[in-house]
Short mmCIF file of C-alpha atoms in Angstrom, two decimals:
data_model
loop_
_atom_site.label_atom_id
_atom_site.label_comp_id
_atom_site.label_asym_id
_atom_site.label_seq_id
_atom_site.Cartn_x
_atom_site.Cartn_y
_atom_site.Cartn_z
CA GLU A 1439 0.12 0.10 -0.02
CA ALA A 1440 1.51 3.52 -0.90
CA GLN A 1441 2.12 5.83 2.14
CA VAL A 1442 3.61 8.28 4.31
CA THR A 1443 4.38 7.17 7.46
CA GLN A 1444 5.02 9.13 10.47
CA ASN A 1445 6.03 8.52 14.12
CA PRO A 1446 5.30 9.04 16.45
CA ARG A 1447 1.99 10.46 16.31
CA TYR A 1448 1.60 12.30 19.41
CA LEU A 1449 4.53 13.59 21.49
CA ILE A 1450 4.98 15.95 24.63
CA THR A 1451 8.05 17.05 25.62
CA VAL A 1452 9.97 19.84 27.75
CA THR A 1453 11.13 22.71 26.39
CA GLY A 1454 14.84 22.50 25.00
CA LYS A 1455 14.66 18.09 24.96
CA LYS A 1456 15.77 17.61 21.19
CA LEU A 1457 13.71 15.60 19.47
CA THR A 1458 13.28 13.73 16.02
CA VAL A 1459 9.84 13.00 14.04
CA THR A 1460 10.66 10.58 11.40
CA CYS A 1461 8.84 10.01 8.06
CA SER A 1462 9.26 7.64 5.30
CA GLN A 1463 7.72 7.09 2.04
CA ASN A 1464 7.32 3.73 0.12
CA MET A 1465 6.30 5.46 -3.52
CA ASN A 1466 10.00 6.15 -4.54
CA HIS A 1467 8.96 10.28 -4.76
CA GLU A 1468 11.71 12.68 -5.16
CA TYR A 1469 9.85 15.20 -3.24
CA MET A 1470 9.05 15.42 0.49
CA SER A 1471 8.44 18.10 2.79
CA TRP A 1472 7.36 19.27 5.88
CA TYR A 1473 4.12 21.20 7.05
CA ARG A 1474 3.08 22.44 10.18
CA GLN A 1475 -0.77 23.54 10.87
CA ASP A 1476 -1.91 25.88 13.63
CA PRO A 1477 -5.49 27.35 14.02
CA GLY A 1478 -6.35 29.81 11.68
CA LEU A 1479 -3.07 29.44 9.38
CA GLY A 1480 -3.79 26.31 7.66
CA LEU A 1481 -0.63 24.44 6.83
CA ARG A 1482 2.77 26.35 6.14
CA GLN A 1483 5.64 24.45 4.80
CA ILE A 1484 8.80 24.39 7.25
CA TYR A 1485 11.78 22.35 4.96
CA TYR A 1486 11.58 20.47 1.71
CA SER A 1487 13.73 18.09 -0.04
CA MET A 1488 13.83 17.24 -3.94
CA ASN A 1489 16.02 14.65 -3.61
CA VAL A 1490 18.58 13.08 -1.62
CA GLU A 1491 21.03 15.49 -0.11
CA VAL A 1492 19.15 18.50 -1.34
CA THR A 1493 17.02 20.62 1.20
CA ASP A 1494 16.08 23.90 1.21
CA LYS A 1495 13.75 25.84 3.80
CA GLY A 1496 10.25 26.71 3.50
CA ASP A 1497 8.25 29.27 4.76
CA VAL A 1498 9.06 29.12 8.54
CA PRO A 1499 11.96 26.96 8.93
CA GLU A 1500 13.45 28.39 11.96
CA GLY A 1501 14.09 26.45 14.89
CA TYR A 1502 14.05 23.14 12.65
CA LYS A 1503 16.73 20.96 10.82
CA VAL A 1504 16.29 18.37 8.47
CA SER A 1505 18.12 15.78 6.64
CA ARG A 1506 17.65 13.53 3.57
CA LYS A 1507 20.68 10.83 3.02
CA GLU A 1508 18.28 7.97 1.99
CA LYS A 1509 15.39 8.79 -0.77
CA ARG A 1510 12.66 7.46 1.46
CA ASN A 1511 13.12 8.97 4.71
CA PHE A 1512 12.94 12.62 5.56
CA PRO A 1513 13.33 13.42 9.65
CA LEU A 1514 12.49 16.55 11.17
CA ILE A 1515 14.60 17.47 14.11
CA LEU A 1516 13.94 19.90 16.72
CA GLU A 1517 17.07 20.63 18.30
CA SER A 1518 15.90 22.81 21.56
CA PRO A 1519 12.16 22.73 21.22
CA SER A 1520 10.32 25.78 22.64
CA PRO A 1521 6.57 26.08 23.34
CA ASN A 1522 5.98 28.12 20.24
CA GLN A 1523 6.66 24.96 18.25
CA THR A 1524 3.47 23.37 19.89
CA SER A 1525 1.46 22.44 16.56
CA LEU A 1526 0.18 19.56 14.35
CA TYR A 1527 3.16 18.20 11.93
CA PHE A 1528 2.59 16.94 8.44
CA CYS A 1529 5.22 14.95 6.29
CA ALA A 1530 4.20 15.00 2.86
CA SER A 1531 5.57 13.11 -0.65
CA SER A 1532 5.09 13.63 -4.28
CA PHE A 1533 6.81 13.05 -7.77
CA LEU A 1534 8.69 16.21 -8.57
CA ALA A 1535 8.11 16.21 -12.14
CA ASP A 1536 4.59 14.97 -11.89
CA ARG A 1537 3.05 18.01 -10.51
CA ASN A 1538 -0.78 17.63 -11.48
CA THR A 1539 -1.07 14.78 -9.02
CA GLU A 1540 -1.96 15.04 -5.45
CA ALA A 1541 0.95 14.88 -2.36
CA PHE A 1542 0.50 12.22 -0.08
CA PHE A 1543 0.49 13.28 3.40
CA GLY A 1544 1.24 11.26 6.78
CA GLN A 1545 -1.12 10.79 9.25
CA GLY A 1546 0.22 13.73 11.09
CA THR A 1547 2.45 14.21 14.43
CA ARG A 1548 0.45 16.14 17.51
CA LEU A 1549 3.52 17.69 19.33
CA THR A 1550 3.05 19.64 22.49
CA VAL A 1551 5.85 21.37 24.27
CA VAL A 1552 5.78 22.43 27.83
CA ALA B 1433 3.88 34.50 -4.44
CA GLN B 1434 1.14 32.40 -4.17
CA LYS B 1435 -1.99 33.05 -1.66
CA ILE B 1436 -4.82 30.98 -1.06
CA THR B 1437 -8.06 32.79 0.82
CA GLN B 1438 -10.92 30.44 2.46
CA THR B 1439 -13.30 33.12 4.02
CA GLN B 1440 -15.81 30.62 5.61
CA PRO B 1441 -14.21 29.55 8.59
CA GLY B 1442 -17.37 27.35 9.72
CA MET B 1443 -20.27 26.22 7.63
CA PHE B 1444 -23.29 24.26 8.11
CA VAL B 1445 -25.58 22.04 6.33
CA GLN B 1446 -28.31 19.58 6.66
CA GLU B 1447 -27.95 16.10 5.67
CA LYS B 1448 -28.69 15.48 2.22
CA GLU B 1449 -28.28 19.00 0.66
CA ALA B 1450 -25.56 20.33 -1.54
CA VAL B 1451 -22.83 22.77 -0.04
CA THR B 1452 -20.34 25.16 -1.67
CA LEU B 1453 -16.97 25.92 -0.13
CA ASP B 1454 -15.59 28.68 -1.30
CA CYS B 1455 -11.93 29.18 -1.99
CA THR B 1456 -10.34 31.97 -4.22
CA TYR B 1457 -6.56 32.27 -5.10
CA ASP B 1458 -3.89 34.62 -6.15
CA THR B 1459 -0.75 33.92 -8.57
CA SER B 1460 1.20 35.28 -11.21
CA ASP B 1461 1.97 31.74 -12.12
CA GLN B 1462 0.36 30.49 -16.03
CA SER B 1463 0.28 27.06 -14.89
CA TYR B 1464 -0.89 25.90 -11.74
CA GLY B 1465 -2.98 23.19 -9.85
CA LEU B 1466 -5.70 23.33 -7.24
CA PHE B 1467 -6.48 20.86 -4.59
CA TRP B 1468 -8.86 20.42 -1.94
CA TYR B 1469 -8.13 18.27 1.00
CA LYS B 1470 -10.35 17.01 3.59
CA GLN B 1471 -9.28 16.69 7.47
CA PRO B 1472 -11.49 14.72 9.70
CA SER B 1473 -11.41 15.03 13.68
CA SER B 1474 -8.90 11.99 13.65
CA GLY B 1475 -6.40 14.64 11.71
CA GLU B 1476 -5.08 12.97 8.29
CA MET B 1477 -5.24 14.89 5.38
CA ILE B 1478 -7.37 13.47 2.79
CA PHE B 1479 -6.85 14.09 -1.23
CA LEU B 1480 -10.63 14.72 -2.80
CA ILE B 1481 -9.93 16.56 -6.16
CA TYR B 1482 -7.85 18.31 -8.63
CA GLN B 1483 -8.27 20.97 -11.08
CA GLY B 1484 -5.42 22.13 -13.49
CA SER B 1485 -5.53 26.04 -14.79
CA TYR B 1486 -5.54 24.64 -18.19
CA ASP B 1487 -8.42 22.08 -17.79
CA GLU B 1488 -11.21 22.85 -19.98
CA GLN B 1489 -13.52 21.07 -17.50
CA ASN B 1490 -14.45 21.27 -14.41
CA ALA B 1491 -13.00 18.33 -12.22
CA THR B 1492 -15.69 15.89 -10.71
CA GLU B 1493 -14.78 12.86 -8.26
CA GLY B 1494 -18.54 11.23 -7.23
CA ARG B 1495 -19.85 13.53 -4.72
CA TYR B 1496 -17.28 16.12 -5.21
CA SER B 1497 -16.98 18.76 -7.81
CA LEU B 1498 -14.88 21.92 -8.32
CA ASN B 1499 -16.39 24.93 -9.65
CA PHE B 1500 -13.63 26.40 -11.35
CA GLN B 1501 -13.67 29.99 -12.67
CA LYS B 1502 -10.45 31.10 -14.28
CA ALA B 1503 -11.26 34.73 -14.66
CA ARG B 1504 -12.43 35.14 -11.33
CA LYS B 1505 -9.62 33.42 -9.82
CA SER B 1506 -11.70 30.64 -7.72
CA ALA B 1507 -11.76 26.98 -7.23
CA ASN B 1508 -15.21 26.48 -5.11
CA LEU B 1509 -15.55 22.99 -3.71
CA VAL B 1510 -19.22 21.23 -4.00
CA ILE B 1511 -20.52 18.70 -2.22
CA SER B 1512 -23.57 16.98 -3.15
CA ALA B 1513 -26.10 15.15 -0.98
CA SER B 1514 -24.12 15.67 2.43
CA GLN B 1515 -23.73 12.82 4.71
CA LEU B 1516 -22.69 12.91 8.33
CA GLY B 1517 -19.33 11.60 7.38
CA ASP B 1518 -18.73 15.02 5.28
CA SER B 1519 -18.25 16.63 8.74
CA ALA B 1520 -14.60 18.03 8.68
CA MET B 1521 -11.94 20.61 7.81
CA TYR B 1522 -11.42 21.07 4.27
CA PHE B 1523 -8.66 23.06 3.05
CA CYS B 1524 -8.02 24.33 -0.65
CA ALA B 1525 -4.42 24.65 -1.87
CA MET B 1526 -2.39 25.27 -4.95
CA ARG B 1527 0.50 24.60 -6.71
CA SER B 1528 2.74 25.41 -9.57
CA THR B 1529 2.98 23.06 -11.97
CA PHE B 1530 5.78 24.90 -13.99
CA ILE B 1531 8.68 22.26 -13.73
CA LEU B 1532 11.05 25.30 -13.29
CA THR B 1533 9.27 26.89 -10.65
CA GLY B 1534 11.61 27.52 -7.39
CA GLY B 1535 10.51 25.94 -4.12
CA GLY B 1536 9.87 22.47 -6.06
CA ASN B 1537 6.10 21.18 -5.78
CA LYS B 1538 5.45 23.20 -2.63
CA LEU B 1539 1.87 23.43 -1.61
CA THR B 1540 0.08 26.81 -0.50
CA PHE B 1541 -3.22 26.34 1.41
CA GLY B 1542 -5.80 28.27 2.75
CA THR B 1543 -6.99 28.40 6.42
CA GLY B 1544 -9.81 26.18 5.91
CA THR B 1545 -13.72 25.97 6.25
CA GLN B 1546 -14.92 23.61 9.06
CA LEU B 1547 -17.92 22.04 7.68
CA LYS B 1548 -20.64 20.41 10.00
CA VAL B 1549 -23.51 18.18 8.68
CA GLU B 1550 -26.48 18.37 10.50
CA LEU B 1551 -29.53 15.74 10.79
#
């Protein structure tokens, strides 16, 4: 089954404690990205990757890091989380050249930073 | 820069009635795609329907149709015969389909419309 898998689904952590949210896709997509969803703001892109070892900032990259060492995986790293990073996070993937098709989203990760 | 505007934070509709969710967009791109996603209370993002800027026909997928008015820059979602299971948040999004556009396949989202279907 074609899917994007994020883990964990729910996470409560304390300020400053480094965490990683994993994302893996099995569709051989070149393009992967992370979004955060906040009430009244919709989804905003944090970082994206157009292929292995190619990453770039989205609209709200501050406080986040990513890496793309393998095509299927695109982890999101919060080195020193703060309460303003409490949000719902989505990983998404799609074929880079085929922009007429939908992006596939992971199940979401609800992060609370206290 | 691309911008999506959804002006209806919340909507109510009676079961079996049709409902239109509004979406207007702004872009300088000539080639672009418009998407609608559904987000139920469980949180996942479910793709509903796609419309390309050069598509001459309005897109339809089962009970979903997209009322695309290019000159008005609107891409409203129409749900016919609403069901209780349609209660969810709905997001309109767009993406440039010009391959050389910077930012790759970034989707720009609106703020969403919360739809509640009542008996």
